[in-house]
CSV table of C-alpha atoms and ligand atoms in Angstrom, one decimal:
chain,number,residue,atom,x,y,z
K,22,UNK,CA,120.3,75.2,145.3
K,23,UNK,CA,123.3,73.0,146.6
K,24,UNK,CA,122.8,69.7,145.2
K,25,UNK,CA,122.3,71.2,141.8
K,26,UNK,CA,125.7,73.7,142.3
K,27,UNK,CA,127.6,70.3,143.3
K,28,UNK,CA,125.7,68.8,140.4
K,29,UNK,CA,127.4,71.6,137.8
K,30,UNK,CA,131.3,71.1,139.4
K,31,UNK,CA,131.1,67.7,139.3
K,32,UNK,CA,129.5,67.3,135.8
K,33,UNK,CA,129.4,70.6,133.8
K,34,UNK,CA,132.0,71.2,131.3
K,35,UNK,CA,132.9,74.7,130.6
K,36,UNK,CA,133.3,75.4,127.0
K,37,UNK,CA,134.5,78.2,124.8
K,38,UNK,CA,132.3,81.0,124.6
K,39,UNK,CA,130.5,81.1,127.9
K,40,UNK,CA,128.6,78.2,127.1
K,41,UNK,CA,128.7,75.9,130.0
K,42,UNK,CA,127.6,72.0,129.0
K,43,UNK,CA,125.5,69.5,131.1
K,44,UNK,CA,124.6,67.1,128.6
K,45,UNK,CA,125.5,64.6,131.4
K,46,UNK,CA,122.1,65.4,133.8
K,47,UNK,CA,120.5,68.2,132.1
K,48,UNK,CA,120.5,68.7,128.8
K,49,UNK,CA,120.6,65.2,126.2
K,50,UNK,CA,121.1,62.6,129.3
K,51,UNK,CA,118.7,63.9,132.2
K,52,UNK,CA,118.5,63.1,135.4
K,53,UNK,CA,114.9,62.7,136.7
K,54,UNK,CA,115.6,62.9,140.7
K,55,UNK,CA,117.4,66.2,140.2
K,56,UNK,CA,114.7,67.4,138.4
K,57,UNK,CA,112.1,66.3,140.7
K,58,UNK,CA,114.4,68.6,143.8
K,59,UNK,CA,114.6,71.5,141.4
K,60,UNK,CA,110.4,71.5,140.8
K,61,UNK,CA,110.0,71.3,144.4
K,62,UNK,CA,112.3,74.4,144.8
K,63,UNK,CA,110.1,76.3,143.0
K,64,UNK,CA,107.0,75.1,144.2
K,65,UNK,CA,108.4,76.3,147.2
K,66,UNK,CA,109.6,79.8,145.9
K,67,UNK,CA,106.1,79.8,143.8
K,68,UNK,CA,103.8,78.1,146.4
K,69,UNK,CA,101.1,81.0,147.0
K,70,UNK,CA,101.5,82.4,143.3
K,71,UNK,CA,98.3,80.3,142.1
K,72,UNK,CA,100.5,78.7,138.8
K,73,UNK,CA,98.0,77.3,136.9
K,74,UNK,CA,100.2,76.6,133.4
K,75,UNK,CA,103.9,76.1,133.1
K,76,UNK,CA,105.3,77.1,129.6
K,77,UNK,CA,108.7,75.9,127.9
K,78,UNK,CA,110.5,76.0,124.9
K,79,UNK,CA,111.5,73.2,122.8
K,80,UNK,CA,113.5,71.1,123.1
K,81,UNK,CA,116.0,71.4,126.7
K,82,UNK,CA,113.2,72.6,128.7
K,83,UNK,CA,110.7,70.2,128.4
K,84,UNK,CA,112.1,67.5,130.6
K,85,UNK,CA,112.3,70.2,133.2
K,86,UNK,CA,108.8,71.2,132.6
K,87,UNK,CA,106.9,68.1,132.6
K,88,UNK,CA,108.4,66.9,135.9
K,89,UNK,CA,107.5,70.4,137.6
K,90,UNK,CA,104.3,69.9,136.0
K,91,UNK,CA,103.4,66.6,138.3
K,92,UNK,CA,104.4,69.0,141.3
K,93,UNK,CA,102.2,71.9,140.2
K,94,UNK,CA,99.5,69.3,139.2
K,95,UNK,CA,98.9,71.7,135.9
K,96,UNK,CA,99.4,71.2,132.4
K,97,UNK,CA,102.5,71.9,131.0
K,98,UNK,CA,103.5,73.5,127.4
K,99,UNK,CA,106.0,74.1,125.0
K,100,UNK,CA,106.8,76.6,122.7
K,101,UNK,CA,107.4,75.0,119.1
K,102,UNK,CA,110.6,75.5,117.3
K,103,UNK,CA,108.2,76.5,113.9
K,104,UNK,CA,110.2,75.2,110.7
K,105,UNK,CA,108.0,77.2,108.4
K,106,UNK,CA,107.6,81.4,108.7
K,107,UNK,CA,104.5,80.9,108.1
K,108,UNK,CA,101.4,82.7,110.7
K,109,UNK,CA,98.6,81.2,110.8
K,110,UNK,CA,95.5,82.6,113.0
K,111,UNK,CA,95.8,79.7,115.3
K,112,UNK,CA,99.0,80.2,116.8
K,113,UNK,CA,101.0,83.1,119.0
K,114,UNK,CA,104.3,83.7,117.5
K,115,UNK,CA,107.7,85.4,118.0
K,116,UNK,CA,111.0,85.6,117.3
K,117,UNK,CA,113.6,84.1,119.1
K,118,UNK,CA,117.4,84.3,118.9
K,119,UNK,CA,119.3,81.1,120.0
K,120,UNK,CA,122.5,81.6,122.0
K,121,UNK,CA,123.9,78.3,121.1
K,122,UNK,CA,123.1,77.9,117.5
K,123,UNK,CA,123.5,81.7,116.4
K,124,UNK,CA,119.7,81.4,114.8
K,125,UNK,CA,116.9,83.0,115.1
K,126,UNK,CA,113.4,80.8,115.1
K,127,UNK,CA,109.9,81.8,114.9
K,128,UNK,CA,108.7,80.0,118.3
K,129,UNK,CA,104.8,79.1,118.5
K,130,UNK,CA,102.6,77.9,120.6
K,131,UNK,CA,98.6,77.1,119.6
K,132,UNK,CA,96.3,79.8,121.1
K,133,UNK,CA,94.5,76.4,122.7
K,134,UNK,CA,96.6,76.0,125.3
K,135,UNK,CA,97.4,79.7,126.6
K,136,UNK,CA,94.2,82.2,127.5
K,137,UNK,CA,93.3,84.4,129.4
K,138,UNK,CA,92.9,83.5,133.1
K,139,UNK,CA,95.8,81.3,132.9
K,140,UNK,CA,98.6,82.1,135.6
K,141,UNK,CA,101.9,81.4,134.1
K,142,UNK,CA,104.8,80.4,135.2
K,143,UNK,CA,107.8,80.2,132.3
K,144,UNK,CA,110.3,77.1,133.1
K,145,UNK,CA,114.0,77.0,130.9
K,146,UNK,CA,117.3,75.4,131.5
K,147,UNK,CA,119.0,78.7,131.0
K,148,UNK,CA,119.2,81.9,131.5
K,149,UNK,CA,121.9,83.8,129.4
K,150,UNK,CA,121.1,86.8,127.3
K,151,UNK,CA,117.5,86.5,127.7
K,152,UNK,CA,116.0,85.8,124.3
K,153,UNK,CA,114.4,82.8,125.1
K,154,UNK,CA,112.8,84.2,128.3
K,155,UNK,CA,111.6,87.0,126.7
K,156,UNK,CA,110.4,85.4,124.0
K,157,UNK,CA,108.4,83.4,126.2
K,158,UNK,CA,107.1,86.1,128.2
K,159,UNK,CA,105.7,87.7,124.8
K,160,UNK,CA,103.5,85.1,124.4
K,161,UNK,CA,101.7,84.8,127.6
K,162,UNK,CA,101.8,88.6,126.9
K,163,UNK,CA,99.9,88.3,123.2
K,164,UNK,CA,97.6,85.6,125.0
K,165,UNK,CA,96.6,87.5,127.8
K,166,UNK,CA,97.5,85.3,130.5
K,167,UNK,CA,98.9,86.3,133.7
K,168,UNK,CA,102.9,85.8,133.9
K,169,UNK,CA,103.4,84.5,137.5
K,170,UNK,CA,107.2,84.5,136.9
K,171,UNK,CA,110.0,82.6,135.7
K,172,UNK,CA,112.5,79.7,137.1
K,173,UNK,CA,115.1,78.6,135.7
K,174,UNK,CA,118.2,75.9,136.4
K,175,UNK,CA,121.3,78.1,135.6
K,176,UNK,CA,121.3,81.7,135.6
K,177,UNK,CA,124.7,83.4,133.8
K,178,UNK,CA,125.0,86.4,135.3
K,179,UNK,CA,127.8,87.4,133.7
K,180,UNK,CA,125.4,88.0,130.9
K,181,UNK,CA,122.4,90.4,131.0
K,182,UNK,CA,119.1,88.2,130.2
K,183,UNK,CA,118.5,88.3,134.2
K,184,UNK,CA,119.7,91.9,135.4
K,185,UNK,CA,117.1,93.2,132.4
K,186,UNK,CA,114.2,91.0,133.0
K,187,UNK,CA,114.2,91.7,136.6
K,188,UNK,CA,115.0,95.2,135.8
K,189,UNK,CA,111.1,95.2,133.9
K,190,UNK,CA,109.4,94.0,137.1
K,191,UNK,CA,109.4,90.1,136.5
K,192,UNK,CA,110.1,87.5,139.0
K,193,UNK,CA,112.9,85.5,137.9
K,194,UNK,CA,114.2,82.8,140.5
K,195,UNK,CA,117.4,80.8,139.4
K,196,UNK,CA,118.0,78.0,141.2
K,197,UNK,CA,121.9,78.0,140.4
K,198,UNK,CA,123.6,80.9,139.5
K,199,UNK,CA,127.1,81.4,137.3
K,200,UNK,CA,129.0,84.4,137.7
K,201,UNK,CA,132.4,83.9,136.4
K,202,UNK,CA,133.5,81.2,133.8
K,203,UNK,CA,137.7,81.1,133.3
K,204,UNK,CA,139.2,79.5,130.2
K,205,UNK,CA,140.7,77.0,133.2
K,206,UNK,CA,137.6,75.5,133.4
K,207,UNK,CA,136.9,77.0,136.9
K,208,UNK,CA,133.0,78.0,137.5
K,209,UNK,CA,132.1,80.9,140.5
K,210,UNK,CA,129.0,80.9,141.8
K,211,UNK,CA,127.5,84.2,142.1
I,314,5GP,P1,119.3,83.2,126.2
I,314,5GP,O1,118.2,83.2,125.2
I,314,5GP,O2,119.0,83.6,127.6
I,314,5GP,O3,120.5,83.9,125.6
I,314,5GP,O4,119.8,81.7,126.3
I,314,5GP,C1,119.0,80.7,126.9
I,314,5GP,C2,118.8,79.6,126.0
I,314,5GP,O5,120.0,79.2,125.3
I,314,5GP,C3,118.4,78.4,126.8
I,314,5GP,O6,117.1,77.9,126.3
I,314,5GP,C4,119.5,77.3,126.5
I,314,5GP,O7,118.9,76.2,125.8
I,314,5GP,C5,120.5,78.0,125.7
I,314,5GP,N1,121.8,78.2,126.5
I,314,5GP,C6,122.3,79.5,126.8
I,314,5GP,N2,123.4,79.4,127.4
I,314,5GP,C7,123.7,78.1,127.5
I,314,5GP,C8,124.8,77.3,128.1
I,314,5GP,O8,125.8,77.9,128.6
I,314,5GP,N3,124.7,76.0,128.0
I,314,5GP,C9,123.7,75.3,127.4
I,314,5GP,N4,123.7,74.0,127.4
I,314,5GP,N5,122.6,76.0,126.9
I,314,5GP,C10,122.6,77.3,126.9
């Protein structure tokens, strides 16, 4: 998606470790009207796919999420960062490990708002080595819900979340995607 490529040059910051930051539209300060063009991308790339649910993690995707969700005209969900290991029968759980903060979380969502019948599409900022995607995608698999597919802002493909997922038959559509990072700052698109 152009607007959000030009986006990335002129306001991403490329920082050590392959971690590229957008805190100036995407990730703390967020910019609504991008948002809004990047939900109607993938109501376009999703229009005959019958979404029905839109699930997120906590907390970069959510602002992503709830704007695709006035799109989709569906409910939209997060998955809970949990603070306590603790199961309880209410709740799907996982594990996920986060790329940025070198931890792994127990990610939750309430068994309420994921079922059977429900056609799922997962929504994230990022797509890097894939933890939080797949993470995701085993809990619509432990609800029984239908996983419609995945979108997601900025794909790195010089790291292997995407090749992998794809790889198991899931529909993943990036809207920008990062093949090459240099310590100069540069950013290639793939
Ligand atoms: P993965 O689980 O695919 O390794 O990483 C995806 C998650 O880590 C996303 O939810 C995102 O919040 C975070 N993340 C991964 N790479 C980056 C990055 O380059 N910049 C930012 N801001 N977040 C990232």
């Amino acid at each position: 998606m152009k607007r959000l490529e030009e986006r990335i040059l002129a306001d991403g910051e490329v920082l050590a470790g392959g971690i590229l930051k957008v805190g100036k539209f995407l990730n703390q300060q967020m910019d609504p009207q991008l948002f809004y063009e990047m939900a109607q991308e993938w109501k376009r790339l999703y229009a005959d796919a019958g979404v029905n649910k839109i699930l997120t993690i906590e907390a970069s995707g959510i602002g992503i999420a709830a704007i695709a969700g006035l799109v989709f005209e569906c409910p939209v969900v997060f998955a809970k960062k949990s603070k306590s290991k603790n199961v309880s029968g209410e709740v799907y759980t996982t594990q996920v490990f986060s790329f940025t903060h070198g931890t792994t979380n127990t990610v939750l969502v309430s068994r309420a708002y994921l079922q059977p019948g429900d056609r799922v599409l997962i929504l994230d900022d990022f797509l890097a080595n894939g933890a939080a995607l797949e993470g995701l995608m085993d809990l619509v698999r432990q609800s029984g819900a239908e996983l419609v597919g995945a979108g997601i802002a900025i794909e790195k493909t010089f790291q292997p979340g995407g090749e992998r997922i794809r790889a198991s038959g899931v529909r993943v559509e990036s809207l920008a995607r990062i093949a090459e990072m240099g310590d100069d700052g540069s950013i290639r698109f793939a």
